PDB file of C-alpha atoms in Angstrom:
ATOM      1  CA  MET A1318     199.326-198.643 214.513  1.00 47.00           C
ATOM      2  CA  SER A1319     197.293-199.903 211.589  1.00 48.00           C
ATOM      3  CA  LYS A1320     197.462-198.021 208.296  1.00 48.00           C
ATOM      4  CA  LYS A1321     194.069-199.267 207.150  1.00 53.00           C
ATOM      5  CA  THR A1322     191.483-196.620 206.534  1.00 50.00           C
ATOM      6  CA  THR A1323     188.414-195.843 204.531  1.00 50.00           C
ATOM      7  CA  ALA A1324     188.372-192.995 202.023  1.00 54.00           C
ATOM      8  CA  THR A1325     186.022-190.245 203.170  1.00 48.00           C
ATOM      9  CA  THR A1326     184.116-190.222 199.887  1.00 45.00           C
ATOM     10  CA  ALA A1327     182.899-193.742 200.650  1.00 42.00           C
ATOM     11  CA  THR A1328     180.677-192.384 203.461  1.00 42.00           C
ATOM     12  CA  THR A1329     178.600-190.329 201.044  1.00 43.00           C
ATOM     13  CA  ALA A1330     175.002-191.525 201.073  1.00 45.00           C
ATOM     14  CA  THR A1331     174.160-193.131 197.763  1.00 47.00           C
ATOM     15  CA  THR A1332     171.850-195.746 196.316  1.00 62.00           C
ATOM     16  CA  GLU A1333     174.444-196.790 193.755  1.00 73.00           C
ATOM     17  CA  VAL A1334     176.918-199.604 194.371  1.00 85.00           C
ATOM     18  CA  LEU A1335     179.873-200.972 192.464  1.00 87.00           C
ATOM     19  CA  SER A1336     179.311-204.301 190.777  1.00 89.00           C
ATOM     20  CA  ILE A1337     181.536-207.310 191.400  1.00 90.00           C
ATOM     21  CA  GLN A1338     182.941-206.805 187.897  1.00 90.00           C
ATOM     22  CA  ASP A1339     183.718-203.148 188.675  1.00 90.00           C
ATOM     23  CA  LYS A1340     185.557-204.072 191.869  1.00 92.00           C
ATOM     24  CA  LYS A1341     187.536-206.793 190.125  1.00 92.00           C
ATOM     25  CA  PHE A1342     188.492-204.340 187.383  1.00 92.00           C
ATOM     26  CA  ILE A1343     189.629-201.769 189.944  1.00 93.00           C
ATOM     27  CA  ASP A1344     191.651-204.424 191.770  1.00 92.00           C
ATOM     28  CA  VAL A1345     193.414-205.867 188.707  1.00 92.00           C
ATOM     29  CA  GLU A1346     193.643-203.032 186.185  1.00 91.00           C
ATOM     30  CA  MET A1347     194.115-200.110 188.557  1.00 93.00           C
ATOM     31  CA  VAL A1348     195.260-201.081 192.053  1.00 93.00           C
ATOM     32  CA  ASP A1349     197.720-203.810 191.012  1.00 91.00           C
ATOM     33  CA  VAL A1350     199.267-201.538 188.371  1.00 89.00           C
ATOM     34  CA  MET A1351     199.500-198.599 190.764  1.00 89.00           C
ATOM     35  CA  ALA A1352     201.174-200.833 193.334  1.00 88.00           C
ATOM     36  CA  GLN A1353     203.794-201.663 190.682  1.00 85.00           C
ATOM     37  CA  ALA A1354     204.197-197.942 189.993  1.00 82.00           C
ATOM     38  CA  HIS A1355     204.765-197.358 193.711  1.00 80.00           C
ATOM     39  CA  ASN A1356     208.197-198.994 193.446  1.00 75.00           C
ATOM     40  CA  ALA A1357     208.929-198.474 189.761  1.00 72.00           C
ATOM     41  CA  GLY A1358     211.263-195.490 189.961  1.00 66.00           C
ATOM     42  CA  LEU A1359     211.675-193.725 186.643  1.00 54.00           C
ATOM     43  CA  LYS A1360     208.965-195.838 185.002  1.00 69.00           C
ATOM     44  CA  ARG A1361     206.328-194.807 187.532  1.00 72.00           C
ATOM     45  CA  SER A1362     204.789-192.045 185.408  1.00 78.00           C
ATOM     46  CA  GLU A1363     204.216-194.511 182.565  1.00 81.00           C
ATOM     47  CA  LEU A1364     202.298-196.820 184.899  1.00 81.00           C
ATOM     48  CA  VAL A1365     200.273-193.915 186.303  1.00 85.00           C
ATOM     49  CA  PHE A1366     199.169-193.087 182.755  1.00 88.00           C
ATOM     50  CA  GLN A1367     198.296-196.766 182.312  1.00 89.00           C
ATOM     51  CA  VAL A1368     196.026-196.618 185.372  1.00 91.00           C
ATOM     52  CA  ALA A1369     194.379-193.426 184.098  1.00 91.00           C
ATOM     53  CA  ASN A1370     193.721-194.935 180.680  1.00 91.00           C
ATOM     54  CA  ALA A1371     192.318-198.106 182.236  1.00 91.00           C
ATOM     55  CA  SER A1372     189.991-196.148 184.525  1.00 92.00           C
ATOM     56  CA  LYS A1373     188.345-194.357 181.588  1.00 91.00           C
ATOM     57  CA  SER A1374     186.079-197.320 180.903  1.00 88.00           C
ATOM     58  CA  LEU A1375     184.668-197.001 184.438  1.00 88.00           C
ATOM     59  CA  VAL A1376     184.372-193.257 184.981  1.00 90.00           C
ATOM     60  CA  LYS A1377     183.742-191.764 181.548  1.00 85.00           C
ATOM     61  CA  ASP A1378     180.112-190.580 181.402  1.00 80.00           C
ATOM     62  CA  CYS A1379     179.379-192.171 184.793  1.00 85.00           C
ATOM     63  CA  THR A1380     177.260-190.655 187.570  1.00 85.00           C
ATOM     64  CA  LYS A1381     178.696-188.531 190.358  1.00 86.00           C
ATOM     65  CA  ASP A1382     177.945-191.321 192.842  1.00 87.00           C
ATOM     66  CA  LYS A1383     179.790-193.946 190.824  1.00 90.00           C
ATOM     67  CA  TRP A1384     182.761-191.621 190.339  1.00 92.00           C
ATOM     68  CA  GLU A1385     183.112-191.203 194.095  1.00 91.00           C
ATOM     69  CA  LEU A1386     182.658-194.927 194.718  1.00 93.00           C
ATOM     70  CA  VAL A1387     185.320-195.893 192.162  1.00 94.00           C
ATOM     71  CA  TRP A1388     187.974-193.605 193.623  1.00 94.00           C
ATOM     72  CA  ALA A1389     187.085-194.428 197.218  1.00 94.00           C
ATOM     73  CA  ASP A1390     187.451-198.133 196.420  1.00 94.00           C
ATOM     74  CA  PHE A1391     190.710-197.436 194.582  1.00 94.00           C
ATOM     75  CA  GLU A1392     192.179-195.657 197.615  1.00 94.00           C
ATOM     76  CA  ASN A1393     190.923-198.222 200.110  1.00 94.00           C
ATOM     77  CA  ARG A1394     192.374-201.143 198.190  1.00 93.00           C
ATOM     78  CA  LEU A1395     195.752-199.440 197.868  1.00 92.00           C
ATOM     79  CA  VAL A1396     195.836-198.940 201.635  1.00 93.00           C
ATOM     80  CA  ASN A1397     194.258-202.194 202.792  1.00 93.00           C
ATOM     81  CA  THR A1398     195.703-204.681 200.280  1.00 92.00           C
ATOM     82  CA  LYS A1399     198.973-203.057 199.174  1.00 90.00           C
ATOM     83  CA  GLU A1400     200.075-201.517 202.487  1.00 89.00           C
ATOM     84  CA  ILE A1401     200.375-198.048 200.971  1.00 89.00           C
ATOM     85  CA  LEU A1402     199.997-195.085 203.327  1.00 91.00           C
ATOM     86  CA  PRO A1403     196.601-193.298 203.144  1.00 91.00           C
ATOM     87  CA  THR A1404     198.209-189.965 202.246  1.00 91.00           C
ATOM     88  CA  THR A1405     200.187-191.623 199.445  1.00 89.00           C
ATOM     89  CA  ALA A1406     197.092-193.411 198.168  1.00 90.00           C
ATOM     90  CA  ARG A1407     195.246-190.095 198.092  1.00 93.00           C
ATOM     91  CA  ASN A1408     198.115-188.476 196.185  1.00 90.00           C
ATOM     92  CA  TYR A1409     197.991-191.292 193.622  1.00 90.00           C
ATOM     93  CA  ARG A1410     194.274-190.751 193.204  1.00 92.00           C
ATOM     94  CA  VAL A1411     194.814-187.017 192.676  1.00 93.00           C
ATOM     95  CA  GLU A1412     197.562-187.727 190.144  1.00 91.00           C
ATOM     96  CA  VAL A1413     195.406-190.126 188.105  1.00 92.00           C
ATOM     97  CA  VAL A1414     192.340-187.860 188.217  1.00 93.00           C
ATOM     98  CA  LYS A1415     194.501-184.954 187.024  1.00 91.00           C
ATOM     99  CA  ILE A1416     195.497-186.960 183.946  1.00 91.00           C
ATOM    100  CA  LEU A1417     191.844-187.798 183.273  1.00 92.00           C
ATOM    101  CA  LYS A1418     190.885-184.141 183.575  1.00 90.00           C
ATOM    102  CA  ALA A1419     193.542-183.208 181.018  1.00 88.00           C
ATOM    103  CA  ASP A1420     191.837-185.709 178.684  1.00 86.00           C
ATOM    104  CA  GLY A1421     188.457-184.063 179.223  1.00 87.00           C
ATOM    105  CA  ILE A1422     187.118-186.530 181.807  1.00 90.00           C
ATOM    106  CA  ASP A1423     186.119-184.811 185.046  1.00 87.00           C
ATOM    107  CA  LYS A1424     183.982-185.555 188.067  1.00 86.00           C
ATOM    108  CA  PRO A1425     180.263-185.271 187.199  1.00 82.00           C
ATOM    109  CA  LYS A1426     178.513-182.280 188.759  1.00 75.00           C
ATOM    110  CA  GLY A1427     175.497-184.082 190.198  1.00 65.00           C
ATOM    111  CA  THR A1428     171.810-183.307 189.649  1.00 62.00           C
ATOM    112  CA  SER A1429     171.407-179.650 190.674  1.00 57.00           C
ATOM    113  CA  LYS A1430     170.072-177.102 188.189  1.00 62.00           C
ATOM    114  CA  THR A1431     173.554-175.639 187.783  1.00 62.00           C
ATOM    115  CA  ALA A1432     175.045-179.089 187.230  1.00 59.00           C
ATOM    116  CA  LYS A1433     172.393-179.967 184.666  1.00 66.00           C
ATOM    117  CA  HIS A1434     173.052-176.700 182.861  1.00 68.00           C
ATOM    118  CA  GLU A1435     176.799-177.401 182.788  1.00 68.00           C
ATOM    119  CA  GLN A1436     176.215-180.951 181.583  1.00 67.00           C
ATOM    120  CA  ALA A1437     173.916-179.700 178.818  1.00 74.00           C
ATOM    121  CA  LYS A1438     176.506-177.091 177.825  1.00 77.00           C
ATOM    122  CA  LYS A1439     179.248-179.731 177.695  1.00 73.00           C
ATOM    123  CA  ALA A1440     177.036-182.019 175.602  1.00 77.00           C
ATOM    124  CA  ASN A1441     176.393-179.136 173.206  1.00 80.00           C
ATOM    125  CA  ASP A1442     180.108-178.282 173.009  1.00 80.00           C
ATOM    126  CA  ASP A1443     180.931-181.937 172.321  1.00 80.00           C
ATOM    127  CA  ALA A1444     178.323-182.045 169.556  1.00 83.00           C
ATOM    128  CA  ILE A1445     179.789-178.918 167.927  1.00 84.00           C
ATOM    129  CA  ALA A1446     183.309-180.332 168.141  1.00 83.00           C
ATOM    130  CA  LYS A1447     182.098-183.569 166.559  1.00 85.00           C
ATOM    131  CA  LYS A1448     180.368-181.630 163.784  1.00 87.00           C
ATOM    132  CA  TYR A1449     183.589-179.866 162.760  1.00 86.00           C
ATOM    133  CA  GLU A1450     186.174-182.505 163.673  1.00 85.00           C
ATOM    134  CA  HIS A1451     187.117-183.076 160.013  1.00 87.00           C
ATOM    135  CA  SER A1452     187.125-179.386 159.048  1.00 87.00           C
ATOM    136  CA  SER A1453     190.550-177.799 158.670  1.00 89.00           C
ATOM    137  CA  LEU A1454     191.464-174.730 160.684  1.00 87.00           C
ATOM    138  CA  GLU A1455     192.137-172.786 157.479  1.00 89.00           C
ATOM    139  CA  ASN A1456     188.667-173.539 156.060  1.00 90.00           C
ATOM    140  CA  LEU A1457     187.001-172.607 159.332  1.00 88.00           C
ATOM    141  CA  LYS A1458     188.848-169.282 159.442  1.00 89.00           C
ATOM    142  CA  THR A1459     187.688-168.581 155.881  1.00 90.00           C
ATOM    143  CA  GLU A1460     184.097-169.414 156.830  1.00 88.00           C
ATOM    144  CA  LEU A1461     184.370-167.174 159.876  1.00 85.00           C
ATOM    145  CA  THR A1462     185.547-164.277 157.722  1.00 88.00           C
ATOM    146  CA  GLN A1463     182.563-164.727 155.423  1.00 89.00           C
ATOM    147  CA  LEU A1464     180.167-164.548 158.382  1.00 86.00           C
ATOM    148  CA  ILE A1465     181.526-161.242 159.673  1.00 87.00           C
ATOM    149  CA  GLY A1466     178.969-158.470 159.283  1.00 84.00           C
ATOM    150  CA  LEU A1467     175.956-160.748 158.785  1.00 86.00           C
ATOM    151  CA  THR A1468     173.215-159.909 161.284  1.00 87.00           C
ATOM    152  CA  ASP A1469     170.492-162.481 160.691  1.00 88.00           C
ATOM    153  CA  LYS A1470     169.895-164.943 163.511  1.00 89.00           C
ATOM    154  CA  ASN A1471     171.257-168.013 161.741  1.00 89.00           C
ATOM    155  CA  SER A1472     174.468-166.241 160.712  1.00 86.00           C
ATOM    156  CA  VAL A1473     175.027-164.870 164.215  1.00 88.00           C
ATOM    157  CA  GLU A1474     174.585-168.337 165.747  1.00 89.00           C
ATOM    158  CA  LYS A1475     176.835-169.824 163.082  1.00 89.00           C
ATOM    159  CA  PHE A1476     179.508-167.208 163.807  1.00 89.00           C
ATOM    160  CA  LYS A1477     179.448-168.069 167.530  1.00 88.00           C
ATOM    161  CA  GLU A1478     179.636-171.766 166.760  1.00 89.00           C
ATOM    162  CA  VAL A1479     182.513-171.533 164.294  1.00 88.00           C
ATOM    163  CA  SER A1480     184.379-169.041 166.504  1.00 88.00           C
ATOM    164  CA  LYS A1481     184.367-171.521 169.372  1.00 87.00           C
ATOM    165  CA  VAL A1482     185.715-174.293 167.153  1.00 89.00           C
ATOM    166  CA  VAL A1483     188.423-172.036 165.694  1.00 89.00           C
ATOM    167  CA  VAL A1484     189.628-171.138 169.196  1.00 89.00           C
ATOM    168  CA  GLU A1485     189.797-174.797 170.270  1.00 87.00           C
ATOM    169  CA  LYS A1486     191.488-175.974 167.075  1.00 87.00           C
ATOM    170  CA  SER A1487     193.999-173.121 167.303  1.00 88.00           C
ATOM    171  CA  LYS A1488     194.926-174.218 170.835  1.00 86.00           C
ATOM    172  CA  GLU A1489     195.312-177.815 169.668  1.00 85.00           C
ATOM    173  CA  GLN A1490     197.491-176.722 166.744  1.00 85.00           C
ATOM    174  CA  GLN A1491     199.674-174.584 168.996  1.00 84.00           C
ATOM    175  CA  LYS A1492     200.145-177.494 171.395  1.00 79.00           C
ATOM    176  CA  LEU A1493     201.026-179.805 168.500  1.00 80.00           C
ATOM    177  CA  ASP A1494     203.518-177.297 167.102  1.00 78.00           C
ATOM    178  CA  GLU A1495     205.187-176.980 170.503  1.00 74.00           C
ATOM    179  CA  GLN A1496     205.437-180.762 170.810  1.00 72.00           C
ATOM    180  CA  ASN A1497     206.945-181.069 167.329  1.00 73.00           C
ATOM    181  CA  GLU A1498     209.403-178.269 168.046  1.00 68.00           C
ATOM    182  CA  SER A1499     210.473-179.989 171.265  1.00 71.00           C
ATOM    183  CA  LYS A1500     211.019-183.265 169.413  1.00 72.00           C
ATOM    184  CA  GLU A1501     213.068-181.551 166.710  1.00 73.00           C
ATOM    185  CA  LEU A1502     215.254-179.887 169.342  1.00 72.00           C
ATOM    186  CA  LYS A1503     215.686-183.184 171.186  1.00 73.00           C
ATOM    187  CA  ASP A1504     216.681-184.942 167.955  1.00 73.00           C
ATOM    188  CA  PHE A1505     219.118-182.129 167.207  1.00 74.00           C
ATOM    189  CA  LYS A1506     220.734-182.377 170.640  1.00 74.00           C
ATOM    190  CA  ASP A1507     220.901-186.162 170.478  1.00 75.00           C
ATOM    191  CA  GLN A1508     222.576-186.056 167.070  1.00 77.00           C
ATOM    192  CA  TYR A1509     225.199-183.482 167.972  1.00 73.00           C
ATOM    193  CA  THR A1510     225.797-184.805 171.473  1.00 77.00           C
ATOM    194  CA  THR A1511     226.666-188.191 169.948  1.00 80.00           C
ATOM    195  CA  TRP A1512     228.994-186.486 167.468  1.00 78.00           C
ATOM    196  CA  PHE A1513     230.619-184.337 170.142  1.00 75.00           C
ATOM    197  CA  ASN A1514     231.093-187.187 172.630  1.00 78.00           C
ATOM    198  CA  GLY A1515     232.515-189.366 169.867  1.00 79.00           C
ATOM    199  CA  LEU A1516     235.219-186.831 169.119  1.00 75.00           C
ATOM    200  CA  LEU A1517     236.161-186.603 172.789  1.00 79.00           C
ATOM    201  CA  LYS A1518     236.942-190.313 172.972  1.00 81.00           C
ATOM    202  CA  THR A1519     239.978-190.251 170.668  1.00 82.00           C
ATOM    203  CA  GLN A1520     243.110-188.144 170.370  1.00 82.00           C
ATOM    204  CA  GLU A1521     242.334-187.457 166.714  1.00 81.00           C
ATOM    205  CA  GLY A1522     238.835-186.333 167.647  1.00 76.00           C
ATOM    206  CA  ARG A1523     240.084-183.968 170.324  1.00 75.00           C
ATOM    207  CA  GLN A1524     242.558-182.487 167.855  1.00 74.00           C
ATOM    208  CA  GLU A1525     239.701-181.979 165.396  1.00 74.00           C
ATOM    209  CA  LEU A1526     237.733-180.131 168.066  1.00 69.00           C
ATOM    210  CA  ILE A1527     240.733-177.911 168.794  1.00 69.00           C
ATOM    211  CA  ALA A1528     241.079-177.138 165.088  1.00 68.00           C
ATOM    212  CA  LEU A1529     237.388-176.275 164.845  1.00 66.00           C
ATOM    213  CA  ARG A1530     237.020-174.242 168.020  1.00 62.00           C
ATOM    214  CA  LEU A1531     237.655-170.923 166.270  1.00 52.00           C
ATOM    215  CA  ASN A1532     234.867-171.619 163.787  1.00 62.00           C
ATOM    216  CA  LYS A1533     231.912-169.530 164.952  1.00 62.00           C
ATOM    217  CA  GLU A1534     229.310-171.902 163.516  1.00 63.00           C
ATOM    218  CA  VAL A1535     230.834-174.912 165.267  1.00 59.00           C
ATOM    219  CA  ARG A1536     231.124-173.005 168.531  1.00 62.00           C
ATOM    220  CA  ALA A1537     227.439-172.111 168.313  1.00 66.00           C
ATOM    221  CA  VAL A1538     226.483-175.762 167.782  1.00 62.00           C
ATOM    222  CA  VAL A1539     228.601-176.966 170.702  1.00 58.00           C
ATOM    223  CA  GLN A1540     227.178-174.246 172.952  1.00 64.00           C
ATOM    224  CA  LYS A1541     223.633-175.268 172.028  1.00 61.00           C
ATOM    225  CA  VAL A1542     224.375-178.923 172.781  1.00 57.00           C
ATOM    226  CA  LEU A1543     225.961-178.148 176.128  1.00 56.00           C
ATOM    227  CA  ASN A1544     223.001-176.009 177.141  1.00 58.00           C
TER     228      ASN A1544
END
């Protein structure tokens, strides 16, 4: 039974087509790399991120039709040229698209009134973010405090604008703090795991551990490392 198939999104009626350059890019920069990831074991996630980053040049700010064509072609090539099962190819597509979405790149909404409204809103949000990208969170909070209680139209609009930026920057700062905290904990564990394992390798080291085991501070460190 043949595994070859055509992604369902490819049947969508559209006047747009992928260029020869687009197809070559998909084949070399996306499909070939994903095929490597298919058998890469622990390094697979790194290659998946590589595919996602490569695909940005094709799908960022593209039309809905082109988005669907790119991912349909991606799936079809995985199945038809790399002998990857259709369900697996679809899962790879979902995985890559999920990474793109986390980076703020999502499938375009089309041309309906609702879609146009959402696109206009996103464009406005992007413009606001760009306007305040170099403003510190502390300065923005101070500006927000100064706007509280003002009722004129300009101040009210300014308050809404700055409030939105403060919320987004606060989320970014929280995420950064969590990442830094995780790195510090990892460094701590690495440092003390090396020390602890080093002591276990020699008789003198094991005797030192025995001598230190009643020390509450040392016991706390060892417990943290082991956990």
